[in-house]
PDB file of C-alpha atoms in Angstrom:
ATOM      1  CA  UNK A   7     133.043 -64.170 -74.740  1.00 47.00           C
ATOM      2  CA  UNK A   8     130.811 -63.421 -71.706  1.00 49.00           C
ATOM      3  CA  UNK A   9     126.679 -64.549 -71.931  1.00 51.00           C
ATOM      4  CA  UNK A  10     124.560 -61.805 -72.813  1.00 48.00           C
ATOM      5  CA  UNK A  11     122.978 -60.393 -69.334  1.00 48.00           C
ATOM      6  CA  UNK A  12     119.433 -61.609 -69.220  1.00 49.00           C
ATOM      7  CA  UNK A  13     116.491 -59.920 -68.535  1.00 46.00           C
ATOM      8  CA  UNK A  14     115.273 -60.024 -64.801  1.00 54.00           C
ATOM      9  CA  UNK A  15     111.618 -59.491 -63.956  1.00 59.00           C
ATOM     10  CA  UNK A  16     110.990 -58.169 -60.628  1.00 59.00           C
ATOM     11  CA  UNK A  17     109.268 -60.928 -58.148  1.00 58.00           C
ATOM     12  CA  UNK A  18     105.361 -59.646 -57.393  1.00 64.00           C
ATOM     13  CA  UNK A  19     105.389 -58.474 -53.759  1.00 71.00           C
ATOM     14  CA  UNK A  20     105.428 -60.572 -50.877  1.00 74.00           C
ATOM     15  CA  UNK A  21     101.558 -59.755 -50.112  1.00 75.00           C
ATOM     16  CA  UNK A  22     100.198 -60.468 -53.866  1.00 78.00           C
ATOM     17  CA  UNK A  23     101.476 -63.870 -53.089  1.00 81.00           C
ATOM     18  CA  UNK A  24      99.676 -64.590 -49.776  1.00 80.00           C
ATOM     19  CA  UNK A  25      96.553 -63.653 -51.723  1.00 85.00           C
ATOM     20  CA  UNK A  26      96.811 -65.913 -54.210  1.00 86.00           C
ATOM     21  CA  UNK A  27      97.582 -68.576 -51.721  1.00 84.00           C
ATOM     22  CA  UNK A  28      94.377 -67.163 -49.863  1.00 86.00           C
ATOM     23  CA  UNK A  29      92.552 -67.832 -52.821  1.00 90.00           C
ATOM     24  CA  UNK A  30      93.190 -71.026 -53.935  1.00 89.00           C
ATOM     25  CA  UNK A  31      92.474 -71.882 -50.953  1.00 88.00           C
ATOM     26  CA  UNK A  32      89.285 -70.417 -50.564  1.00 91.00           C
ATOM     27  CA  UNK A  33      88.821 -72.163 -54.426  1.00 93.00           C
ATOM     28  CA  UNK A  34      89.762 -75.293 -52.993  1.00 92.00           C
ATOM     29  CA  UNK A  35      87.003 -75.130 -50.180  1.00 92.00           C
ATOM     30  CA  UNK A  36      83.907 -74.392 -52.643  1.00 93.00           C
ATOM     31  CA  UNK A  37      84.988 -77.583 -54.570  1.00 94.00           C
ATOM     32  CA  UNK A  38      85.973 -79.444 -51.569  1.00 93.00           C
ATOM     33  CA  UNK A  39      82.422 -78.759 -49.489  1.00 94.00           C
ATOM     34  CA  UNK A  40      79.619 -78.668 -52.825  1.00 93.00           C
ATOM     35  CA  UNK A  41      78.307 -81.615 -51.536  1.00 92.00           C
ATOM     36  CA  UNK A  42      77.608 -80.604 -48.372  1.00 91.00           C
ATOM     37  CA  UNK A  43      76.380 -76.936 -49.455  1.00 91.00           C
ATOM     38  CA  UNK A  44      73.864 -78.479 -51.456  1.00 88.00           C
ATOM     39  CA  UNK A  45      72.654 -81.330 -48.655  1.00 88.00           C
ATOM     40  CA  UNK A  46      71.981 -78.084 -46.326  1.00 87.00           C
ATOM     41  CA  UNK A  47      70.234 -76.255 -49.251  1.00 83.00           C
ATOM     42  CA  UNK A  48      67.689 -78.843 -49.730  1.00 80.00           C
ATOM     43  CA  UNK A  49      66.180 -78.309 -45.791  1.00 75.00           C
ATOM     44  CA  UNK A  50      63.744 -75.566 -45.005  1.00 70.00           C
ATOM     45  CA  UNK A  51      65.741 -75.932 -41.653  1.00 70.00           C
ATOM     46  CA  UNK A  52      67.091 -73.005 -39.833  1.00 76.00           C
ATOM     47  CA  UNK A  53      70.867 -73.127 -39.968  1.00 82.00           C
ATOM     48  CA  UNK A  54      71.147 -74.382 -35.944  1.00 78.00           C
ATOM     49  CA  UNK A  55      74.447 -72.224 -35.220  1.00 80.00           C
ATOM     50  CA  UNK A  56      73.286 -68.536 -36.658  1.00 82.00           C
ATOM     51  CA  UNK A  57      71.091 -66.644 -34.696  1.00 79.00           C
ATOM     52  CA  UNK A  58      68.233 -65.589 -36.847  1.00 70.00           C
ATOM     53  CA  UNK A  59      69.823 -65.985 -40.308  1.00 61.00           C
ATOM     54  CA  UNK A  60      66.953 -67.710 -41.402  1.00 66.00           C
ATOM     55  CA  UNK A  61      67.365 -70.480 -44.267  1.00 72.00           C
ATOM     56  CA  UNK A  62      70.496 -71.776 -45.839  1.00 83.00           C
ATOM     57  CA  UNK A  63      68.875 -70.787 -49.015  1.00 83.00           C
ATOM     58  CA  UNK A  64      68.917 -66.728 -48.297  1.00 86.00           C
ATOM     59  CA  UNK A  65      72.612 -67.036 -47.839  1.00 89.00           C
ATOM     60  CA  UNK A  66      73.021 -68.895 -51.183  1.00 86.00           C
ATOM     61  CA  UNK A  67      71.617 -67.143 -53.894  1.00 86.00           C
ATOM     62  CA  UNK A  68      74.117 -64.609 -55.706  1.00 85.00           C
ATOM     63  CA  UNK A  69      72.631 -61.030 -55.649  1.00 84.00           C
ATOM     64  CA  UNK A  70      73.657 -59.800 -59.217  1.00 80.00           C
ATOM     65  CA  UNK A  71      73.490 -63.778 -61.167  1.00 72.00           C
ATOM     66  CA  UNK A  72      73.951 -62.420 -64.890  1.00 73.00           C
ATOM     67  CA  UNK A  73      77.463 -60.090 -64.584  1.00 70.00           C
ATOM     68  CA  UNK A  74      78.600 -59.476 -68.107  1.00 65.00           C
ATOM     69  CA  UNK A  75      79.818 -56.330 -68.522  1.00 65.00           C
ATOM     70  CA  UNK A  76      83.047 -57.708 -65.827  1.00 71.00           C
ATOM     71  CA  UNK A  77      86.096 -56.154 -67.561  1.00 85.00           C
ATOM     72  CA  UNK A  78      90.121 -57.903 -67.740  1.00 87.00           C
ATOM     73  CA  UNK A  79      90.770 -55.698 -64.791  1.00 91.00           C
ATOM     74  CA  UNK A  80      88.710 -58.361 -62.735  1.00 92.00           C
ATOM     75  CA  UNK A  81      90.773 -60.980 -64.405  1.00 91.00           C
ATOM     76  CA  UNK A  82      94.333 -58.993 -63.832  1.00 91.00           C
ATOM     77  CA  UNK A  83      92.813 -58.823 -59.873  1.00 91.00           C
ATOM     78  CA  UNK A  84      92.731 -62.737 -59.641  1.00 92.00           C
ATOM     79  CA  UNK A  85      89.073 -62.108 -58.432  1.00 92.00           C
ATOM     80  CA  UNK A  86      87.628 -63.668 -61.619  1.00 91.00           C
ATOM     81  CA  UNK A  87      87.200 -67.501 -59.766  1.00 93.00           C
ATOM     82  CA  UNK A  88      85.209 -65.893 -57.368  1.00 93.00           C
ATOM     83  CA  UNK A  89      82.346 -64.474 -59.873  1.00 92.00           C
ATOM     84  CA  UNK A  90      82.338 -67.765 -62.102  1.00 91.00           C
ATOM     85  CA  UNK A  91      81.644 -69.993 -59.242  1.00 92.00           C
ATOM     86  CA  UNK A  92      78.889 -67.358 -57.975  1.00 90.00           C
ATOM     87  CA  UNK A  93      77.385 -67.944 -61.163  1.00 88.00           C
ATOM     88  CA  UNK A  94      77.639 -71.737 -61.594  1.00 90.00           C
ATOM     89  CA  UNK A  95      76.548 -72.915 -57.976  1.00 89.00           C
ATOM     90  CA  UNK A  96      74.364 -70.137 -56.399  1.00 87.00           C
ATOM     91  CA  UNK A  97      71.027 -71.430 -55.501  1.00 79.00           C
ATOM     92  CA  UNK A  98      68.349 -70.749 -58.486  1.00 74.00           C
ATOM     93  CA  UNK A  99      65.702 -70.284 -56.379  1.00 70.00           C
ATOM     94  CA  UNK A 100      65.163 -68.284 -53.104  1.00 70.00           C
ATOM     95  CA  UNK A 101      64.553 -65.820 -51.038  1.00 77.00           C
ATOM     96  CA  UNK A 102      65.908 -62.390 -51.344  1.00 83.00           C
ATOM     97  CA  UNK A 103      69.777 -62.506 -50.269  1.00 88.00           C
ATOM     98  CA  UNK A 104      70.695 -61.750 -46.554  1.00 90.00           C
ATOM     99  CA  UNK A 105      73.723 -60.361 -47.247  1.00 93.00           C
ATOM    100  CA  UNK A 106      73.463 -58.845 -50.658  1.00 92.00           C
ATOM    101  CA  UNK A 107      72.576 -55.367 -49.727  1.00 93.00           C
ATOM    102  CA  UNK A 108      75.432 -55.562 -47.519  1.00 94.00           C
ATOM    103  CA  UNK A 109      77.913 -56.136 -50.100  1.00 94.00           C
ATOM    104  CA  UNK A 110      76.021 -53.875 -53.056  1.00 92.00           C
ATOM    105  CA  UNK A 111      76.006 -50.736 -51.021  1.00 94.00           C
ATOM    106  CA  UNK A 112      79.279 -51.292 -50.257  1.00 93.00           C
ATOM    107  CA  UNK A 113      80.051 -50.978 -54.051  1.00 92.00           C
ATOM    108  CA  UNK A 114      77.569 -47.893 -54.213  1.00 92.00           C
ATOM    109  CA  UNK A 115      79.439 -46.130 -51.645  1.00 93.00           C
ATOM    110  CA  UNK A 116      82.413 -46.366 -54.268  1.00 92.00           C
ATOM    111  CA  UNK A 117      80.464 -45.899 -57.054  1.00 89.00           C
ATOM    112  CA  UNK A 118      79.382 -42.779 -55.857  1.00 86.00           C
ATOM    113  CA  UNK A 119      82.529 -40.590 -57.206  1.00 79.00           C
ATOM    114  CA  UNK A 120      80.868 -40.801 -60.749  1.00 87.00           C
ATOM    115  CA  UNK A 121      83.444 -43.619 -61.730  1.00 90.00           C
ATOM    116  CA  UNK A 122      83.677 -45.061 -64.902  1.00 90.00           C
ATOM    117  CA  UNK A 123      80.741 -47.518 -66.203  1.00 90.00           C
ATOM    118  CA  UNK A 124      83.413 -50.649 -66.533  1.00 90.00           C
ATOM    119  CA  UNK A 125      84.623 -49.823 -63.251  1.00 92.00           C
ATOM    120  CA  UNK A 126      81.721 -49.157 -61.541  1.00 92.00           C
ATOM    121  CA  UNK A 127      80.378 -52.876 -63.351  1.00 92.00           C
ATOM    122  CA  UNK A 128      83.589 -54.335 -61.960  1.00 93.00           C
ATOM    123  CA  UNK A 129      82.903 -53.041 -58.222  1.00 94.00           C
ATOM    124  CA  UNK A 130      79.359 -54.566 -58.487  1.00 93.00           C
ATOM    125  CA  UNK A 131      80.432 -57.944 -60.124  1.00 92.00           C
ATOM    126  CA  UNK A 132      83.593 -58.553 -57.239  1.00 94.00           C
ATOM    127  CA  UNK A 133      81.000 -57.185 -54.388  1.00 94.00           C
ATOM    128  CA  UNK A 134      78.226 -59.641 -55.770  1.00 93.00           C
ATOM    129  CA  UNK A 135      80.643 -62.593 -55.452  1.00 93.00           C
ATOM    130  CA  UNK A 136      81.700 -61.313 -52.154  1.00 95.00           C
ATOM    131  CA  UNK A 137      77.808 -61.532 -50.684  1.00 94.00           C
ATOM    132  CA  UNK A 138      78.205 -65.579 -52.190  1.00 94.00           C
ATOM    133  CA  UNK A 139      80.961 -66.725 -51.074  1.00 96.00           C
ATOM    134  CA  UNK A 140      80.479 -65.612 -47.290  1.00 96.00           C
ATOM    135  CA  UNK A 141      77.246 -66.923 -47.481  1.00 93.00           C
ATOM    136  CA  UNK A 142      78.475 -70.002 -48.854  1.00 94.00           C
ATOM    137  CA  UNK A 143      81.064 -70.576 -45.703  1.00 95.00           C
ATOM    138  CA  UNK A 144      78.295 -69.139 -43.730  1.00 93.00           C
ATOM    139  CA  UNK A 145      75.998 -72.324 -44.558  1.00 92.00           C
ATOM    140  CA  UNK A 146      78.660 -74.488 -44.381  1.00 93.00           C
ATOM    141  CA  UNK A 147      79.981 -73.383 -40.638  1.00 92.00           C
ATOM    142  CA  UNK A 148      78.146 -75.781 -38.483  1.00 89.00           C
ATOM    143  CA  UNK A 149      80.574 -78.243 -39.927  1.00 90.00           C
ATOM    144  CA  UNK A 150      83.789 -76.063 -39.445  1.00 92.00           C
ATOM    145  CA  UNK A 151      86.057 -75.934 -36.531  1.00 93.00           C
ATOM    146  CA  UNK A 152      86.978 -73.195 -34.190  1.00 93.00           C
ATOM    147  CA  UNK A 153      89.901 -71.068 -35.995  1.00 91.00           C
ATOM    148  CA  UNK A 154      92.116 -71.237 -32.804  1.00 89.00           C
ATOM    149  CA  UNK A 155      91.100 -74.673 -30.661  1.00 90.00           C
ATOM    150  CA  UNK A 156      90.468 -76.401 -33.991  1.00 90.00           C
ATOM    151  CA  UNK A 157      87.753 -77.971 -32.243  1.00 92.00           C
ATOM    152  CA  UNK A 158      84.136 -78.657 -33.415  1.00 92.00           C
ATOM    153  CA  UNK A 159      82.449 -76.484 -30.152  1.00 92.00           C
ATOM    154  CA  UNK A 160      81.847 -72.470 -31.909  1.00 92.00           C
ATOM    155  CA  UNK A 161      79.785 -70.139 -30.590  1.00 92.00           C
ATOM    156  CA  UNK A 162      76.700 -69.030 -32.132  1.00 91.00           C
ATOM    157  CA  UNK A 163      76.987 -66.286 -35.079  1.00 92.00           C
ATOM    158  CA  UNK A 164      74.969 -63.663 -34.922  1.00 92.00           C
ATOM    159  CA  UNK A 165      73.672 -62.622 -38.346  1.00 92.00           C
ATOM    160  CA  UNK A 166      74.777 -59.020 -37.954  1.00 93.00           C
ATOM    161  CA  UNK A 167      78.186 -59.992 -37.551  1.00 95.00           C
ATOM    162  CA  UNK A 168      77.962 -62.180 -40.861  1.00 94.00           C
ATOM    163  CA  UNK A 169      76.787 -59.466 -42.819  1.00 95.00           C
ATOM    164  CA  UNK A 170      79.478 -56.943 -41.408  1.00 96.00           C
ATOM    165  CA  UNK A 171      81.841 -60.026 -42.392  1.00 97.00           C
ATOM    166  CA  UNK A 172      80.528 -59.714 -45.836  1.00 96.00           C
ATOM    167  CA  UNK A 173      80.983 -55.980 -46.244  1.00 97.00           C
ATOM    168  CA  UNK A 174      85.028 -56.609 -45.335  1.00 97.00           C
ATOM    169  CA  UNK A 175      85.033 -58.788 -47.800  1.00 97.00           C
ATOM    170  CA  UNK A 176      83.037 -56.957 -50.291  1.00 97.00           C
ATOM    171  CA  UNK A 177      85.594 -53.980 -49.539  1.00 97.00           C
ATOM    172  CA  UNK A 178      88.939 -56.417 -49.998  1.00 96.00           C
ATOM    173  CA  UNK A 179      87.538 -57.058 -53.430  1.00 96.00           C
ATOM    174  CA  UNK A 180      86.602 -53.817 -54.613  1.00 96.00           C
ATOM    175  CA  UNK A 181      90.610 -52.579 -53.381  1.00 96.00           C
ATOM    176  CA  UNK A 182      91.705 -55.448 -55.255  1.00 95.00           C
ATOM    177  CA  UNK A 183      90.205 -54.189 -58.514  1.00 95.00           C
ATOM    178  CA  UNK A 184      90.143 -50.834 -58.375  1.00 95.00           C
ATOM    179  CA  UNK A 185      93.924 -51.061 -57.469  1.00 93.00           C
ATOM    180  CA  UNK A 186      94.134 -52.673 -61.087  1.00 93.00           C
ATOM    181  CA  UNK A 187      92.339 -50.126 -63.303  1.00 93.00           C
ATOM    182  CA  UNK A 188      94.759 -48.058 -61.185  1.00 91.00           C
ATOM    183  CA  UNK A 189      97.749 -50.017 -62.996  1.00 89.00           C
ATOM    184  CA  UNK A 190      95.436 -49.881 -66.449  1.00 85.00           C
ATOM    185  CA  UNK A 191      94.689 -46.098 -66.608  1.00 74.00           C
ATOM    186  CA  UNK A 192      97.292 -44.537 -64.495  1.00 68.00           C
ATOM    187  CA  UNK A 193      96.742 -41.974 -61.561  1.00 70.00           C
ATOM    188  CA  UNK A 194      95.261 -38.952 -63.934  1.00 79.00           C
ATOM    189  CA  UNK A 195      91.422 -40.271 -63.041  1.00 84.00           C
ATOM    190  CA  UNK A 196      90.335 -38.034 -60.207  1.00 88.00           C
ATOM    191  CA  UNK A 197      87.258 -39.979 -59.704  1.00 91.00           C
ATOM    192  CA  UNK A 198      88.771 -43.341 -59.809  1.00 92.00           C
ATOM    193  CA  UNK A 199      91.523 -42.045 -57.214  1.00 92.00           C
ATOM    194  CA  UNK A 200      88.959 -40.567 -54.941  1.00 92.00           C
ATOM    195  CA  UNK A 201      87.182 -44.271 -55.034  1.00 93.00           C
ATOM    196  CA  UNK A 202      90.833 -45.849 -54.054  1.00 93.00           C
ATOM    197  CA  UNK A 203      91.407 -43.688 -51.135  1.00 93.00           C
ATOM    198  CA  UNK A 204      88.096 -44.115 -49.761  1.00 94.00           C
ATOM    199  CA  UNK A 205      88.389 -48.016 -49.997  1.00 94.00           C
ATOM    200  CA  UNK A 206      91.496 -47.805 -48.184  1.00 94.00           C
ATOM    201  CA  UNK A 207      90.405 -45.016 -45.289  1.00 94.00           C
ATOM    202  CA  UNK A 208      87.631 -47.603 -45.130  1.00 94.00           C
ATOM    203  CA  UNK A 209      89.660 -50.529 -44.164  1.00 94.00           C
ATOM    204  CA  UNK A 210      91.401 -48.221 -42.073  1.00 93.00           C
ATOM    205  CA  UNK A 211      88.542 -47.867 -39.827  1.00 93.00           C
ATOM    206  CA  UNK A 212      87.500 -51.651 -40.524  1.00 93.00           C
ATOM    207  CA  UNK A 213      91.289 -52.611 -38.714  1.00 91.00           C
ATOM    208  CA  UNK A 214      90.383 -51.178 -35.503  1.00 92.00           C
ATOM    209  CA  UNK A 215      87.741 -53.937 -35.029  1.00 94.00           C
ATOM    210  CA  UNK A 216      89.147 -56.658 -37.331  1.00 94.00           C
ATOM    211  CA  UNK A 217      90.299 -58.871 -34.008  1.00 93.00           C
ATOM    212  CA  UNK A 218      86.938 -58.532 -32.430  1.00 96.00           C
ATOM    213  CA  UNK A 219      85.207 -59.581 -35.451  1.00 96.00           C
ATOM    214  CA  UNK A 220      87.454 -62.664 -36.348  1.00 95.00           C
ATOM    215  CA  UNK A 221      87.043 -63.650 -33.050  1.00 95.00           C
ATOM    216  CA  UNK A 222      83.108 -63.571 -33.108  1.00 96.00           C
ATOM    217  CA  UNK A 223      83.140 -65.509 -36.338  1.00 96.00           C
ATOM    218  CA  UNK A 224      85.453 -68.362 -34.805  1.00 94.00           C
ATOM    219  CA  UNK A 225      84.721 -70.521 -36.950  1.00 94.00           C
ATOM    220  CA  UNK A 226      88.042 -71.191 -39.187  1.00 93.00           C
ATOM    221  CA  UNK A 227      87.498 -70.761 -42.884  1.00 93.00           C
ATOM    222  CA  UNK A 228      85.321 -67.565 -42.342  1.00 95.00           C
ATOM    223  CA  UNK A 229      88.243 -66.284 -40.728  1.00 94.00           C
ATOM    224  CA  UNK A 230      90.494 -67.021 -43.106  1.00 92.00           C
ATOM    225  CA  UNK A 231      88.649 -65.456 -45.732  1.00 94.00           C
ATOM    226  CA  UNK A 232      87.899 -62.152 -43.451  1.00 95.00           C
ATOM    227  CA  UNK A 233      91.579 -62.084 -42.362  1.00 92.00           C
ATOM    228  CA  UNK A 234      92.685 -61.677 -45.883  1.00 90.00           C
ATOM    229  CA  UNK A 235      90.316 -59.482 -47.479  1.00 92.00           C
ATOM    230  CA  UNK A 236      91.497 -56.128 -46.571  1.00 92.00           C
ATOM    231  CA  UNK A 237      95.244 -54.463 -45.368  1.00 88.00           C
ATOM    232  CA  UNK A 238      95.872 -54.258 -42.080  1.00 87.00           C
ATOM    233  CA  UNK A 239      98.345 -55.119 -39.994  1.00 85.00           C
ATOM    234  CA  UNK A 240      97.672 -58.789 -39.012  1.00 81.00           C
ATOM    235  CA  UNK A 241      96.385 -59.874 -42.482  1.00 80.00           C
ATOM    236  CA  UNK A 242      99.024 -63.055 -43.174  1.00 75.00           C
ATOM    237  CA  UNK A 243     100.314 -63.600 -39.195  1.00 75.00           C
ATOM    238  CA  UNK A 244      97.879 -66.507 -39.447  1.00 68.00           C
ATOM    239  CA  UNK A 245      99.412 -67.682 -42.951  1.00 65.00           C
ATOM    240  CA  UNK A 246     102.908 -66.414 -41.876  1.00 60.00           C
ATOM    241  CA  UNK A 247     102.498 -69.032 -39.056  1.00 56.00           C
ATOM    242  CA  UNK A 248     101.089 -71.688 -40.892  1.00 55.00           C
ATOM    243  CA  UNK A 249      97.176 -72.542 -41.156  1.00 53.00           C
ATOM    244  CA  UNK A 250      95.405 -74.674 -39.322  1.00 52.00           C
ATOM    245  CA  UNK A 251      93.923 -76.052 -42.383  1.00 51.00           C
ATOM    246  CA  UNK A 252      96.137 -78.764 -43.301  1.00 47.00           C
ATOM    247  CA  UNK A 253      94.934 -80.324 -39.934  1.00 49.00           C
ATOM    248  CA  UNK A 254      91.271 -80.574 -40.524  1.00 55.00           C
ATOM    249  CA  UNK A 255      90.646 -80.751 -44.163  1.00 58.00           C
TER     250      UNK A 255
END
């Protein structure tokens, strides 16, 4: 007598997988460089390679610290790491974020369609841990290594180009999620449709300047984390070739 057939799930697609290498990787590198985050946040000193950023400390604190309104969808969105470690390791103390209203308008612009309260929560919460975690590899660059030579030798980083780095990531995020209450609540929500589609004719325009703006970042774990954030059409050639990674850390 021949075996029942079995039930076959459907692998996730090839690019859900890349992210979630992406961001245990990115994971990895909060736990793996604390130490020296926290050496940096202790000088008044002006981080030496970004031009007028200021303190290590206005990169570190986490613009929105008490997120509890964050629904599953931020959970279902793998995103969920991202805000906890905001939360645990931001700096306390500081001056106003650099790159907060970067990220937060970037959720406002979303927002804007008269979403849903949890959803509009859930933009803010993945946008807030956006602004942190570019700030954290922001303060932690001078150590980091050129995302092509591998070499120590970067060029300077303009703040600007930081905080433009932050809104692409910011954006990556909010796609992320709002493509899960997509999944949750189907397609019948004109506003949250009308959110989607403008996240995504957003990182339509952001692709068109993508190579430009990895290349002024240089250094190679910003770049990783840019690279990934939103679709376009060289998001995984790096991880599709293999990272540099394994060679420096």
């Amino acid at each position: 007598m021949p075996a029942p057939p079995q039930s076959k799930t459907a692998p996730p697609p090839l690019h859900r997988l890349w992210l979630t290498v992406g961001d245990g990787l990115q994971i990895q590198r909060v736990h793996l460089y604390l130490d020296e985050w926290q050496a940096i946040l202790t000088s008044d000193a002006p981080l030496p390679d970004l031009v007028g950023g200021g303190v290590a400390a206005a990169l570190a604190v986490n613009p929105v610290p008490d997120i509890t309104s964050a629904s599953s969808r931020i959970d279902a969105a793998g995103i969920r790491p991202f805000i906890d470690l905001a939360a645990r390791y931001a700096f306390p103390v500081g001056p106003a974020s650099a790159l907060g209203p970067t990220a937060l308008t970037q959720a406002g612009a979303l927002t804007r369609h008269g979403v849903r309260q949890v959803v509009a929560a859930d933009l803010t919460a993945v946008c807030s841990a956006a602004a942190w975690l570019v700030g954290f590899l922001a303060v932690i660059r001078q150590s980091g290594v050129h995302h092509v030579t591998l070499r120590t030798d970067k060029p300077p980083l303009e703040l600007a180009v930081l905080r433009e780095a932050c809104g692409v990531v910011a954006l990556g995020m909010a796609i992320r999620v709002l493509e899960e209450h997509l999944r949750a609540d189907g397609v019948t929500d004109d506003r949250l449709r009308g959110a989607y589609c403008q996240a995504l004719a957003t990182s339509v325009t952001i692709e068109r300047r993508m190579p430009e703006l990895l290349e002024e970042l240089a250094e190679l774990r910003l770049v990783d984390l840019v690279s990934m954030s939103v679709p376009w059409r060289g998001r995984f050639t790096k991880y599709a070739g293999g990272t540099g990674a394994g060679q420096v850390e």
